[in-house]
Amino acid sequence: MSIATTRGPAKQGPEREVRRGRRPRYGRYALELVMIAVAVVFLFPVYALVTLALKDPRQISESPLSPPSPPTFGNFGDAWSSASLGPALLNSTIITVASLLLLIVLGSTGAYYLARTARGLGHGLYILFLLGIVLPFQLGMIPLYKLVDDLGWLGTYQGMVFFYTGIQLPFTVFLYTGFIRALPQDYAQAALIDGCNHRQAFTRIVFPLLRPITGTVIILNAVFIWNDFFTPLLYLGGSAKETVPVGVFAFVGQYVSDYGLVFAGLVLAALPILVVFVLLQRYVIKGFAGGLKG
């Protein structure tokens, strides 16, 4: 009797555990199927873009979404030469890189002061930066345009860099401040005790620790600046310093009947920022996670 009673539950226990283990496994499979479906939905525009870029006009009219047979790589060369994408890519690169350098320098140093000052002027300035995120920049487009015109910066690199630095600085300070608040202050305080001033402590100790959030700042601001269309159209339209979105827009209007060239131009325009995003995308989650801790 005692042996039977002890063996009975021993056999039933593993069976119950197996049955319980199947339920979450089925739920996991269902979640994976849902994620695969979501990935297909998000990848479909990329597939359509690349497919249309590799087709000639006859293939596009007959079967626009079928795989190209054979692929036409000549569209990319024609789009590069016809739409003058080379100078446009150079202009976008200069404006984006210069704006990012200023945003990193000004945003990180300003955030360091705001993060280490909890009261008084530091707190008030932080609230002002938050207001800069909430208020849409379209409200100030007319005064900003007049200011840039008075400075003689219409159709110049410095006008665009000035605009993007001012517009994106509140968001950049917000990201840096949250991350710096989550960092321990022991390292910077030790550097101050050893004889460093605040500038040296920041540049030598604190800033190297900001690598994750700096990657986040670079990718988010670079995507915005590179893809912005309205501001370059307003400030650079008709000049020799038009950026990629403006160049592609003019290209679409001129060659609207040849969609192979149009989509090839779109692929060439999106490729540089896509490469940057792939290289730095791991820093985005790290940067936000560090900022949320603070």
mmCIF file with all atom_site columns, N, CA and C in Angstrom, residues 112 186-206:
data_model
loop_
_atom_site.group_PDB
_atom_site.id
_atom_site.type_symbol
_atom_site.label_atom_id
_atom_site.label_alt_id
_atom_site.label_comp_id
_atom_site.label_asym_id
_atom_site.label_entity_id
_atom_site.label_seq_id
_atom_site.pdbx_PDB_ins_code
_atom_site.Cartn_x
_atom_site.Cartn_y
_atom_site.Cartn_z
_atom_site.occupancy
_atom_site.B_iso_or_equiv
_atom_site.pdbx_formal_charge
_atom_site.auth_seq_id
_atom_site.auth_comp_id
_atom_site.auth_asym_id
_atom_site.auth_atom_id
_atom_site.pdbx_PDB_model_num
ATOM 1  N N  . TYR A 1 112 ? 25.288 67.446 -19.686 1.00 0.00 ? 112 TYR A N  1
ATOM 2  C CA . TYR A 1 112 ? 26.131 67.146 -18.523 1.00 0.00 ? 112 TYR A CA 1
ATOM 3  C C  . TYR A 1 112 ? 25.871 68.150 -17.403 1.00 0.00 ? 112 TYR A C  1
ATOM 4  N N  . ASP A 1 186 ? 30.847 58.671 -9.454  1.00 0.00 ? 186 ASP A N  1
ATOM 5  C CA . ASP A 1 186 ? 32.118 58.404 -8.766  1.00 0.00 ? 186 ASP A CA 1
ATOM 6  C C  . ASP A 1 186 ? 33.319 58.683 -9.659  1.00 0.00 ? 186 ASP A C  1
ATOM 7  N N  . TYR A 1 187 ? 33.220 58.302 -10.958 1.00 0.00 ? 187 TYR A N  1
ATOM 8  C CA . TYR A 1 187 ? 34.369 58.468 -11.843 1.00 0.00 ? 187 TYR A CA 1
ATOM 9  C C  . TYR A 1 187 ? 34.704 59.948 -12.043 1.00 0.00 ? 187 TYR A C  1
ATOM 10 N N  . ALA A 1 188 ? 33.692 60.753 -12.318 1.00 0.00 ? 188 ALA A N  1
ATOM 11 C CA . ALA A 1 188 ? 33.936 62.182 -12.527 1.00 0.00 ? 188 ALA A CA 1
ATOM 12 C C  . ALA A 1 188 ? 34.432 62.840 -11.247 1.00 0.00 ? 188 ALA A C  1
ATOM 13 N N  . GLN A 1 189 ? 33.880 62.458 -10.092 1.00 0.00 ? 189 GLN A N  1
ATOM 14 C CA . GLN A 1 189 ? 34.334 63.032 -8.840  1.00 0.00 ? 189 GLN A CA 1
ATOM 15 C C  . GLN A 1 189 ? 35.775 62.638 -8.525  1.00 0.00 ? 189 GLN A C  1
ATOM 16 N N  . ALA A 1 190 ? 36.136 61.415 -8.870  1.00 0.00 ? 190 ALA A N  1
ATOM 17 C CA . ALA A 1 190 ? 37.527 60.996 -8.666  1.00 0.00 ? 190 ALA A CA 1
ATOM 18 C C  . ALA A 1 190 ? 38.478 61.788 -9.548  1.00 0.00 ? 190 ALA A C  1
ATOM 19 N N  . ALA A 1 191 ? 38.055 62.082 -10.777 1.00 0.00 ? 191 ALA A N  1
ATOM 20 C CA . ALA A 1 191 ? 38.894 62.884 -11.662 1.00 0.00 ? 191 ALA A CA 1
ATOM 21 C C  . ALA A 1 191 ? 39.039 64.308 -11.141 1.00 0.00 ? 191 ALA A C  1
ATOM 22 N N  . LEU A 1 192 ? 37.982 64.864 -10.568 1.00 0.00 ? 192 LEU A N  1
ATOM 23 C CA . LEU A 1 192 ? 38.067 66.210 -9.989  1.00 0.00 ? 192 LEU A CA 1
ATOM 24 C C  . LEU A 1 192 ? 38.988 66.230 -8.789  1.00 0.00 ? 192 LEU A C  1
ATOM 25 N N  . ILE A 1 193 ? 38.958 65.180 -7.992  1.00 0.00 ? 193 ILE A N  1
ATOM 26 C CA . ILE A 1 193 ? 39.854 65.103 -6.835  1.00 0.00 ? 193 ILE A CA 1
ATOM 27 C C  . ILE A 1 193 ? 41.305 64.998 -7.272  1.00 0.00 ? 193 ILE A C  1
ATOM 28 N N  . ASP A 1 194 ? 41.542 64.305 -8.393  1.00 0.00 ? 194 ASP A N  1
ATOM 29 C CA . ASP A 1 194 ? 42.905 64.135 -8.891  1.00 0.00 ? 194 ASP A CA 1
ATOM 30 C C  . ASP A 1 194 ? 43.458 65.388 -9.572  1.00 0.00 ? 194 ASP A C  1
ATOM 31 N N  . GLY A 1 195 ? 42.657 66.429 -9.694  1.00 0.00 ? 195 GLY A N  1
ATOM 32 C CA . GLY A 1 195 ? 43.159 67.679 -10.241 1.00 0.00 ? 195 GLY A CA 1
ATOM 33 C C  . GLY A 1 195 ? 42.564 68.099 -11.564 1.00 0.00 ? 195 GLY A C  1
ATOM 34 N N  . CYS A 1 196 ? 41.664 67.302 -12.140 1.00 0.00 ? 196 CYS A N  1
ATOM 35 C CA . CYS A 1 196 ? 41.035 67.693 -13.396 1.00 0.00 ? 196 CYS A CA 1
ATOM 36 C C  . CYS A 1 196 ? 39.959 68.750 -13.152 1.00 0.00 ? 196 CYS A C  1
ATOM 37 N N  . ASN A 1 197 ? 39.771 69.627 -14.124 1.00 0.00 ? 197 ASN A N  1
ATOM 38 C CA . ASN A 1 197 ? 38.639 70.534 -14.055 1.00 0.00 ? 197 ASN A CA 1
ATOM 39 C C  . ASN A 1 197 ? 37.413 69.842 -14.652 1.00 0.00 ? 197 ASN A C  1
ATOM 40 N N  . HIS A 1 198 ? 36.282 70.535 -14.669 1.00 0.00 ? 198 HIS A N  1
ATOM 41 C CA . HIS A 1 198 ? 35.053 69.915 -15.151 1.00 0.00 ? 198 HIS A CA 1
ATOM 42 C C  . HIS A 1 198 ? 35.130 69.577 -16.641 1.00 0.00 ? 198 HIS A C  1
ATOM 43 N N  . ARG A 1 199 ? 35.783 70.411 -17.419 1.00 0.00 ? 199 ARG A N  1
ATOM 44 C CA . ARG A 1 199 ? 35.909 70.120 -18.847 1.00 0.00 ? 199 ARG A CA 1
ATOM 45 C C  . ARG A 1 199 ? 36.743 68.877 -19.084 1.00 0.00 ? 199 ARG A C  1
ATOM 46 N N  . GLN A 1 200 ? 37.845 68.753 -18.385 1.00 0.00 ? 200 GLN A N  1
ATOM 47 C CA . GLN A 1 200 ? 38.682 67.562 -18.535 1.00 0.00 ? 200 GLN A CA 1
ATOM 48 C C  . GLN A 1 200 ? 37.987 66.315 -18.015 1.00 0.00 ? 200 GLN A C  1
ATOM 49 N N  . ALA A 1 201 ? 37.271 66.437 -16.911 1.00 0.00 ? 201 ALA A N  1
ATOM 50 C CA . ALA A 1 201 ? 36.543 65.275 -16.390 1.00 0.00 ? 201 ALA A CA 1
ATOM 51 C C  . ALA A 1 201 ? 35.473 64.811 -17.361 1.00 0.00 ? 201 ALA A C  1
ATOM 52 N N  . PHE A 1 202 ? 34.832 65.769 -18.042 1.00 0.00 ? 202 PHE A N  1
ATOM 53 C CA . PHE A 1 202 ? 33.795 65.379 -19.005 1.00 0.00 ? 202 PHE A CA 1
ATOM 54 C C  . PHE A 1 202 ? 34.399 64.739 -20.246 1.00 0.00 ? 202 PHE A C  1
ATOM 55 N N  . THR A 1 203 ? 35.407 65.377 -20.824 1.00 0.00 ? 203 THR A N  1
ATOM 56 C CA . THR A 1 203 ? 35.967 64.879 -22.081 1.00 0.00 ? 203 THR A CA 1
ATOM 57 C C  . THR A 1 203 ? 36.725 63.568 -21.904 1.00 0.00 ? 203 THR A C  1
ATOM 58 N N  . ARG A 1 204 ? 37.398 63.385 -20.768 1.00 0.00 ? 204 ARG A N  1
ATOM 59 C CA . ARG A 1 204 ? 38.226 62.201 -20.580 1.00 0.00 ? 204 ARG A CA 1
ATOM 60 C C  . ARG A 1 204 ? 37.507 61.054 -19.878 1.00 0.00 ? 204 ARG A C  1
ATOM 61 N N  . ILE A 1 205 ? 36.549 61.364 -19.039 1.00 0.00 ? 205 ILE A N  1
ATOM 62 C CA . ILE A 1 205 ? 35.902 60.316 -18.229 1.00 0.00 ? 205 ILE A CA 1
ATOM 63 C C  . ILE A 1 205 ? 34.451 60.085 -18.651 1.00 0.00 ? 205 ILE A C  1
ATOM 64 N N  . VAL A 1 206 ? 33.659 61.145 -18.691 1.00 0.00 ? 206 VAL A N  1
ATOM 65 C CA . VAL A 1 206 ? 32.213 60.982 -18.898 1.00 0.00 ? 206 VAL A CA 1
ATOM 66 C C  . VAL A 1 206 ? 31.886 60.699 -20.349 1.00 0.00 ? 206 VAL A C  1
#
